[in-house]
Amino acid sequence: MESFGEYIRDLRKGKGINQTQLAAKLGLDMSAISKIENDKVKFKESLLIQLSEIFELDYDVVKEKFYSDKFANEVYLNKVPETVFKVAEEKLQYFKATNVKQIDLKF
């Protein structure tokens, strides 16, 4: 298991590009990439599409890795019981069902 920053580092190294090159492709400076890869700074959600394009990855896979890291980190830092994930899954099903019902309504 790896953090999102470590994931980016592994992608970058696998593609054979350095931090400066990746930073230029993302419109960031090299120090920002270093901080992201070392989990000192969080990656910006607004750059996920660009990241997936740079590494030719499915956007949904990159998004899943980003959010799973974000959620797990919040749970860890706030000492929330891990059962929160089960509750969140149930709420997700509720929201999906509610939205479907609202879409089906005809006025």
Short mmCIF file of N, CA, C and O in Angstrom, two decimals:
data_model
loop_
_atom_site.label_atom_id
_atom_site.label_comp_id
_atom_site.label_asym_id
_atom_site.label_seq_id
_atom_site.Cartn_x
_atom_site.Cartn_y
_atom_site.Cartn_z
N MET A 1 0.86 -1.18 0.00
CA MET A 1 0.00 0.00 0.00
C MET A 1 0.90 1.23 0.00
O MET A 1 1.94 1.25 0.63
N GLU A 2 0.46 2.26 -0.70
CA GLU A 2 1.26 3.48 -0.80
C GLU A 2 0.35 4.70 -0.73
O GLU A 2 -0.83 4.62 -1.03
N SER A 3 0.94 5.82 -0.34
CA SER A 3 0.20 7.07 -0.33
C SER A 3 0.05 7.58 -1.77
O SER A 3 0.71 7.08 -2.69
N PHE A 4 -0.78 8.57 -1.97
CA PHE A 4 -0.96 9.12 -3.30
C PHE A 4 0.33 9.77 -3.80
O PHE A 4 0.67 9.67 -4.98
N GLY A 5 1.05 10.40 -2.90
CA GLY A 5 2.34 10.99 -3.27
C GLY A 5 3.33 9.94 -3.73
O GLY A 5 4.05 10.13 -4.72
N GLU A 6 3.38 8.82 -3.02
CA GLU A 6 4.27 7.73 -3.41
C GLU A 6 3.83 7.13 -4.75
O GLU A 6 4.66 6.74 -5.58
N TYR A 7 2.52 7.07 -4.96
CA TYR A 7 1.96 6.59 -6.22
C TYR A 7 2.46 7.46 -7.38
O TYR A 7 2.88 6.95 -8.42
N ILE A 8 2.41 8.77 -7.20
CA ILE A 8 2.89 9.70 -8.23
C ILE A 8 4.38 9.48 -8.48
O ILE A 8 4.81 9.43 -9.64
N ARG A 9 5.15 9.34 -7.42
CA ARG A 9 6.59 9.10 -7.58
C ARG A 9 6.85 7.83 -8.39
O ARG A 9 7.67 7.81 -9.31
N ASP A 10 6.12 6.76 -8.06
CA ASP A 10 6.29 5.50 -8.79
C ASP A 10 5.90 5.64 -10.26
O ASP A 10 6.58 5.11 -11.14
N LEU A 11 4.81 6.37 -10.53
CA LEU A 11 4.41 6.61 -11.92
C LEU A 11 5.49 7.39 -12.66
O LEU A 11 5.85 7.05 -13.80
N ARG A 12 5.98 8.43 -12.02
CA ARG A 12 7.00 9.29 -12.65
C ARG A 12 8.26 8.50 -12.97
O ARG A 12 8.77 8.56 -14.09
N LYS A 13 8.74 7.76 -11.99
CA LYS A 13 9.96 6.98 -12.20
C LYS A 13 9.74 5.90 -13.26
O LYS A 13 10.63 5.64 -14.07
N GLY A 14 8.56 5.30 -13.25
CA GLY A 14 8.24 4.27 -14.24
C GLY A 14 8.22 4.82 -15.66
O GLY A 14 8.53 4.11 -16.62
N LYS A 15 7.87 6.07 -15.78
CA LYS A 15 7.80 6.73 -17.09
C LYS A 15 9.17 7.30 -17.48
O LYS A 15 9.37 7.72 -18.61
N GLY A 16 10.11 7.31 -16.51
CA GLY A 16 11.46 7.80 -16.78
C GLY A 16 11.56 9.31 -16.90
O GLY A 16 12.40 9.83 -17.63
N ILE A 17 10.72 10.03 -16.16
CA ILE A 17 10.81 11.50 -16.17
C ILE A 17 11.19 11.99 -14.78
O ILE A 17 10.93 11.33 -13.77
N ASN A 18 11.86 13.13 -14.75
CA ASN A 18 12.28 13.67 -13.46
C ASN A 18 11.21 14.62 -12.90
O ASN A 18 10.22 14.92 -13.57
N GLN A 19 11.43 15.08 -11.69
CA GLN A 19 10.46 15.95 -11.02
C GLN A 19 10.24 17.25 -11.77
O GLN A 19 9.12 17.75 -11.86
N THR A 20 11.31 17.79 -12.33
CA THR A 20 11.20 19.05 -13.07
C THR A 20 10.32 18.88 -14.30
O THR A 20 9.48 19.74 -14.61
N GLN A 21 10.48 17.76 -15.00
CA GLN A 21 9.66 17.51 -16.19
C GLN A 21 8.19 17.33 -15.83
O GLN A 21 7.31 17.88 -16.50
N LEU A 22 7.92 16.57 -14.77
CA LEU A 22 6.54 16.38 -14.34
C LEU A 22 5.94 17.71 -13.88
O LEU A 22 4.79 18.02 -14.22
N ALA A 23 6.71 18.46 -13.14
CA ALA A 23 6.23 19.77 -12.67
C ALA A 23 5.84 20.66 -13.85
O ALA A 23 4.78 21.29 -13.82
N ALA A 24 6.66 20.68 -14.88
CA ALA A 24 6.37 21.51 -16.06
C ALA A 24 5.08 21.06 -16.74
O ALA A 24 4.26 21.88 -17.15
N LYS A 25 4.87 19.75 -16.83
CA LYS A 25 3.66 19.23 -17.47
C LYS A 25 2.40 19.58 -16.67
O LYS A 25 1.32 19.72 -17.23
N LEU A 26 2.56 19.71 -15.34
CA LEU A 26 1.42 20.02 -14.47
C LEU A 26 1.29 21.51 -14.16
O LEU A 26 0.35 21.93 -13.50
N GLY A 27 2.26 22.31 -14.60
CA GLY A 27 2.23 23.74 -14.31
C GLY A 27 2.61 24.05 -12.86
O GLY A 27 2.15 25.03 -12.30
N LEU A 28 3.46 23.20 -12.29
CA LEU A 28 3.93 23.38 -10.92
C LEU A 28 5.43 23.58 -10.93
O LEU A 28 6.08 23.39 -11.96
N ASP A 29 5.99 23.90 -9.76
CA ASP A 29 7.45 23.94 -9.70
C ASP A 29 7.97 22.63 -9.11
O ASP A 29 7.23 21.88 -8.49
N MET A 30 9.24 22.37 -9.35
CA MET A 30 9.85 21.11 -8.95
C MET A 30 9.72 20.87 -7.45
O MET A 30 9.49 19.74 -7.02
N SER A 31 9.84 21.90 -6.65
CA SER A 31 9.76 21.71 -5.20
C SER A 31 8.37 21.25 -4.79
O SER A 31 8.22 20.48 -3.83
N ALA A 32 7.33 21.66 -5.53
CA ALA A 32 5.97 21.21 -5.22
C ALA A 32 5.85 19.71 -5.47
O ALA A 32 5.25 18.99 -4.66
N ILE A 33 6.44 19.21 -6.56
CA ILE A 33 6.40 17.78 -6.85
C ILE A 33 7.12 17.00 -5.76
O ILE A 33 6.63 15.97 -5.29
N SER A 34 8.26 17.50 -5.34
CA SER A 34 9.01 16.84 -4.27
C SER A 34 8.17 16.76 -3.00
O SER A 34 8.10 15.71 -2.36
N LYS A 35 7.53 17.85 -2.65
CA LYS A 35 6.69 17.87 -1.44
C LYS A 35 5.48 16.94 -1.56
O LYS A 35 5.10 16.30 -0.60
N ILE A 36 4.89 16.88 -2.75
CA ILE A 36 3.75 15.98 -2.98
C ILE A 36 4.20 14.53 -2.83
O ILE A 36 3.57 13.73 -2.15
N GLU A 37 5.32 14.19 -3.48
CA GLU A 37 5.82 12.82 -3.43
C GLU A 37 6.22 12.39 -2.04
O GLU A 37 6.18 11.20 -1.71
N ASN A 38 6.61 13.35 -1.20
CA ASN A 38 7.00 13.05 0.17
C ASN A 38 5.88 13.31 1.17
O ASN A 38 6.11 13.36 2.38
N ASP A 39 4.68 13.50 0.66
CA ASP A 39 3.47 13.69 1.47
C ASP A 39 3.54 14.90 2.41
O ASP A 39 2.93 14.91 3.47
N LYS A 40 4.26 15.91 1.99
CA LYS A 40 4.31 17.16 2.76
C LYS A 40 3.22 18.13 2.30
O LYS A 40 2.79 18.99 3.05
N VAL A 41 2.80 17.96 1.05
CA VAL A 41 1.75 18.78 0.45
C VAL A 41 0.82 17.84 -0.29
O VAL A 41 1.27 16.88 -0.92
N LYS A 42 -0.47 18.11 -0.23
CA LYS A 42 -1.45 17.28 -0.91
C LYS A 42 -1.55 17.68 -2.38
O LYS A 42 -1.47 18.87 -2.72
N PHE A 43 -1.75 16.71 -3.23
CA PHE A 43 -1.94 16.94 -4.66
C PHE A 43 -3.29 17.62 -4.86
O PHE A 43 -4.26 17.30 -4.18
N LYS A 44 -3.35 18.54 -5.81
CA LYS A 44 -4.59 19.28 -6.06
C LYS A 44 -5.54 18.45 -6.91
O LYS A 44 -5.17 17.95 -7.98
N GLU A 45 -6.75 18.34 -6.43
CA GLU A 45 -7.79 17.59 -7.14
C GLU A 45 -7.96 18.10 -8.57
O GLU A 45 -8.22 17.33 -9.50
N SER A 46 -7.81 19.39 -8.76
CA SER A 46 -8.01 20.00 -10.08
C SER A 46 -7.00 19.51 -11.12
O SER A 46 -7.20 19.73 -12.32
N LEU A 47 -5.94 18.85 -10.68
CA LEU A 47 -4.91 18.37 -11.60
C LEU A 47 -5.03 16.88 -11.92
O LEU A 47 -4.19 16.31 -12.63
N LEU A 48 -6.06 16.23 -11.40
CA LEU A 48 -6.19 14.78 -11.60
C LEU A 48 -6.34 14.38 -13.06
O LEU A 48 -5.74 13.39 -13.51
N ILE A 49 -7.10 15.12 -13.82
CA ILE A 49 -7.28 14.78 -15.25
C ILE A 49 -5.94 14.90 -15.97
O ILE A 49 -5.56 14.00 -16.73
N GLN A 50 -5.22 15.98 -15.71
CA GLN A 50 -3.91 16.16 -16.33
C GLN A 50 -2.97 15.01 -15.96
O GLN A 50 -2.26 14.50 -16.81
N LEU A 51 -2.99 14.64 -14.70
CA LEU A 51 -2.12 13.56 -14.24
C LEU A 51 -2.45 12.26 -14.97
O LEU A 51 -1.55 11.55 -15.44
N SER A 52 -3.74 11.97 -15.08
CA SER A 52 -4.13 10.73 -15.77
C SER A 52 -3.72 10.78 -17.25
O SER A 52 -3.32 9.76 -17.81
N GLU A 53 -3.78 11.94 -17.86
CA GLU A 53 -3.38 12.07 -19.27
C GLU A 53 -1.87 11.93 -19.44
O GLU A 53 -1.41 11.27 -20.37
N ILE A 54 -1.11 12.53 -18.55
CA ILE A 54 0.35 12.45 -18.62
C ILE A 54 0.82 11.00 -18.57
O ILE A 54 1.70 10.59 -19.33
N PHE A 55 0.22 10.23 -17.68
CA PHE A 55 0.65 8.85 -17.50
C PHE A 55 -0.23 7.85 -18.26
O PHE A 55 -0.07 6.64 -18.11
N GLU A 56 -1.14 8.39 -19.08
CA GLU A 56 -2.01 7.55 -19.92
C GLU A 56 -2.75 6.50 -19.09
O GLU A 56 -2.75 5.32 -19.39
N LEU A 57 -3.39 6.99 -18.02
CA LEU A 57 -4.15 6.13 -17.11
C LEU A 57 -5.62 6.47 -17.18
O LEU A 57 -6.00 7.60 -17.51
N ASP A 58 -6.44 5.51 -16.83
CA ASP A 58 -7.88 5.74 -16.74
C ASP A 58 -8.13 6.75 -15.61
O ASP A 58 -7.66 6.57 -14.48
N TYR A 59 -8.87 7.80 -15.94
CA TYR A 59 -9.15 8.86 -14.96
C TYR A 59 -9.80 8.31 -13.70
O TYR A 59 -9.47 8.71 -12.59
N ASP A 60 -10.72 7.36 -13.85
CA ASP A 60 -11.41 6.80 -12.68
C ASP A 60 -10.45 6.08 -11.74
O ASP A 60 -10.63 6.11 -10.52
N VAL A 61 -9.43 5.43 -12.28
CA VAL A 61 -8.43 4.75 -11.44
C VAL A 61 -7.65 5.78 -10.63
O VAL A 61 -7.44 5.62 -9.43
N VAL A 62 -7.22 6.85 -11.29
CA VAL A 62 -6.46 7.90 -10.60
C VAL A 62 -7.32 8.57 -9.54
O VAL A 62 -6.89 8.82 -8.42
N LYS A 63 -8.57 8.84 -9.90
CA LYS A 63 -9.50 9.47 -8.96
C LYS A 63 -9.74 8.57 -7.74
O LYS A 63 -9.78 9.05 -6.61
N GLU A 64 -9.87 7.28 -7.97
CA GLU A 64 -10.07 6.33 -6.87
C GLU A 64 -8.87 6.33 -5.92
O GLU A 64 -9.03 6.37 -4.71
N LYS A 65 -7.67 6.33 -6.49
CA LYS A 65 -6.47 6.35 -5.65
C LYS A 65 -6.38 7.66 -4.86
O LYS A 65 -6.02 7.65 -3.68
N PHE A 66 -6.72 8.77 -5.51
CA PHE A 66 -6.67 10.07 -4.85
C PHE A 66 -7.64 10.13 -3.66
O PHE A 66 -7.26 10.50 -2.55
N TYR A 67 -8.90 9.76 -3.92
CA TYR A 67 -9.91 9.87 -2.86
C TYR A 67 -9.73 8.83 -1.77
O TYR A 67 -9.99 9.13 -0.60
N SER A 68 -9.30 7.64 -2.11
CA SER A 68 -9.08 6.64 -1.06
C SER A 68 -7.98 7.11 -0.12
O SER A 68 -8.07 6.94 1.11
N ASP A 69 -6.95 7.74 -0.67
CA ASP A 69 -5.87 8.29 0.15
C ASP A 69 -6.40 9.43 1.03
O ASP A 69 -6.12 9.50 2.23
N LYS A 70 -7.18 10.30 0.41
CA LYS A 70 -7.74 11.45 1.13
C LYS A 70 -8.64 11.00 2.29
O LYS A 70 -8.52 11.48 3.41
N PHE A 71 -9.56 10.06 2.00
CA PHE A 71 -10.48 9.59 3.03
C PHE A 71 -9.76 8.85 4.15
O PHE A 71 -10.02 9.08 5.33
N ALA A 72 -8.86 7.96 3.79
CA ALA A 72 -8.14 7.17 4.80
C ALA A 72 -7.29 8.09 5.68
O ALA A 72 -7.23 7.90 6.90
N ASN A 73 -6.68 9.10 5.08
CA ASN A 73 -5.87 10.04 5.84
C ASN A 73 -6.72 10.83 6.83
O ASN A 73 -6.33 11.02 7.99
N GLU A 74 -7.89 11.27 6.40
CA GLU A 74 -8.78 12.01 7.30
C GLU A 74 -9.24 11.13 8.47
O GLU A 74 -9.29 11.58 9.61
N VAL A 75 -9.57 9.89 8.17
CA VAL A 75 -10.01 8.96 9.22
C VAL A 75 -8.87 8.75 10.22
O VAL A 75 -9.08 8.80 11.43
N TYR A 76 -7.68 8.55 9.70
CA TYR A 76 -6.51 8.33 10.57
C TYR A 76 -6.22 9.56 11.43
O TYR A 76 -6.07 9.45 12.65
N LEU A 77 -6.12 10.71 10.80
CA LEU A 77 -5.76 11.94 11.53
C LEU A 77 -6.79 12.33 12.58
O LEU A 77 -6.44 12.87 13.63
N ASN A 78 -8.06 12.04 12.30
CA ASN A 78 -9.13 12.42 13.23
C ASN A 78 -9.55 11.30 14.16
O ASN A 78 -10.53 11.43 14.89
N LYS A 79 -8.81 10.19 14.09
CA LYS A 79 -9.08 9.03 14.97
C LYS A 79 -10.54 8.59 14.90
O LYS A 79 -11.17 8.31 15.91
N VAL A 80 -11.07 8.55 13.68
CA VAL A 80 -12.44 8.10 13.45
C VAL A 80 -12.43 6.58 13.35
O VAL A 80 -11.55 6.01 12.71
N PRO A 81 -13.38 5.90 13.97
CA PRO A 81 -13.43 4.44 13.85
C PRO A 81 -13.57 4.01 12.38
O PRO A 81 -14.25 4.68 11.60
N GLU A 82 -12.92 2.93 12.04
CA GLU A 82 -12.95 2.44 10.66
C GLU A 82 -14.35 2.04 10.20
O GLU A 82 -14.60 1.93 9.01
N THR A 83 -15.26 1.88 11.14
CA THR A 83 -16.64 1.55 10.76
C THR A 83 -17.28 2.67 9.96
O THR A 83 -18.31 2.46 9.32
N VAL A 84 -16.66 3.83 9.94
CA VAL A 84 -17.18 4.96 9.17
C VAL A 84 -17.29 4.59 7.70
O VAL A 84 -18.18 5.07 7.00
N PHE A 85 -16.41 3.71 7.21
CA PHE A 85 -16.46 3.34 5.80
C PHE A 85 -17.72 2.55 5.46
O PHE A 85 -18.30 2.72 4.40
N LYS A 86 -18.16 1.71 6.39
CA LYS A 86 -19.40 0.96 6.17
C LYS A 86 -20.59 1.92 6.16
O LYS A 86 -21.46 1.83 5.30
N VAL A 87 -20.60 2.84 7.09
CA VAL A 87 -21.67 3.83 7.15
C VAL A 87 -21.66 4.69 5.88
O VAL A 87 -22.71 4.96 5.28
N ALA A 88 -20.48 5.08 5.44
CA ALA A 88 -20.37 5.89 4.22
C ALA A 88 -20.87 5.12 3.00
O ALA A 88 -21.54 5.69 2.13
N GLU A 89 -20.57 3.84 2.95
CA GLU A 89 -21.05 3.02 1.84
C GLU A 89 -22.58 2.95 1.83
O GLU A 89 -23.21 3.05 0.77
N GLU A 90 -23.16 2.81 3.01
CA GLU A 90 -24.62 2.79 3.11
C GLU A 90 -25.22 4.12 2.67
O GLU A 90 -26.24 4.18 1.98
N LYS A 91 -24.58 5.22 3.07
CA LYS A 91 -25.06 6.55 2.68
C LYS A 91 -24.94 6.75 1.17
O LYS A 91 -25.81 7.35 0.54
N LEU A 92 -23.88 6.23 0.59
CA LEU A 92 -23.71 6.32 -0.85
C LEU A 92 -24.86 5.62 -1.57
O LEU A 92 -25.43 6.17 -2.53
N GLN A 93 -25.22 4.45 -1.10
CA GLN A 93 -26.35 3.72 -1.70
C GLN A 93 -27.64 4.52 -1.55
O GLN A 93 -28.47 4.57 -2.46
N TYR A 94 -27.81 5.14 -0.40
CA TYR A 94 -28.99 5.99 -0.16
C TYR A 94 -29.02 7.16 -1.15
O TYR A 94 -30.04 7.44 -1.77
N PHE A 95 -27.88 7.85 -1.29
CA PHE A 95 -27.82 8.99 -2.21
C PHE A 95 -28.09 8.56 -3.65
O PHE A 95 -28.80 9.25 -4.39
N LYS A 96 -27.54 7.42 -4.04
CA LYS A 96 -27.80 6.92 -5.40
C LYS A 96 -29.28 6.64 -5.59
O LYS A 96 -29.86 7.01 -6.61
N ALA A 97 -29.90 6.00 -4.62
CA ALA A 97 -31.32 5.68 -4.71
C ALA A 97 -32.16 6.94 -4.72
O ALA A 97 -33.13 7.05 -5.47
N THR A 98 -31.82 7.90 -3.90
CA THR A 98 -32.56 9.16 -3.82
C THR A 98 -32.46 9.92 -5.13
O THR A 98 -33.46 10.43 -5.64
N ASN A 99 -31.28 9.98 -5.71
CA ASN A 99 -31.09 10.70 -6.97
C ASN A 99 -31.83 10.02 -8.11
O ASN A 99 -32.36 10.69 -8.97
N VAL A 100 -31.86 8.71 -8.12
CA VAL A 100 -32.61 8.00 -9.16
C VAL A 100 -34.08 8.32 -9.05
O VAL A 100 -34.75 8.60 -10.04
N LYS A 101 -34.59 8.32 -7.84
CA LYS A 101 -36.01 8.63 -7.63
C LYS A 101 -36.31 10.05 -8.11
O LYS A 101 -37.34 10.30 -8.72
N GLN A 102 -35.43 10.99 -7.82
CA GLN A 102 -35.65 12.37 -8.23
C GLN A 102 -35.58 12.52 -9.74
O GLN A 102 -36.33 13.27 -10.34
N ILE A 103 -34.71 11.78 -10.39
CA ILE A 103 -34.60 11.84 -11.83
C ILE A 103 -35.85 11.27 -12.49
O ILE A 103 -36.31 11.77 -13.51
N ASP A 104 -36.43 10.23 -11.88
CA ASP A 104 -37.60 9.58 -12.44
C ASP A 104 -38.87 10.41 -12.31
O ASP A 104 -39.87 10.13 -12.97
N LEU A 105 -38.85 11.44 -11.48
CA LEU A 105 -40.05 12.25 -11.30
C LEU A 105 -40.37 13.04 -12.55
O LEU A 105 -39.50 13.62 -13.19
N LYS A 106 -41.62 13.06 -12.91
CA LYS A 106 -42.09 13.83 -14.07
C LYS A 106 -43.00 14.95 -13.56
O LYS A 106 -43.89 14.72 -12.79
N PHE A 107 -42.77 16.14 -14.04
CA PHE A 107 -43.59 17.27 -13.63
C PHE A 107 -44.43 17.76 -14.78
O PHE A 107 -44.15 17.69 -15.90
#
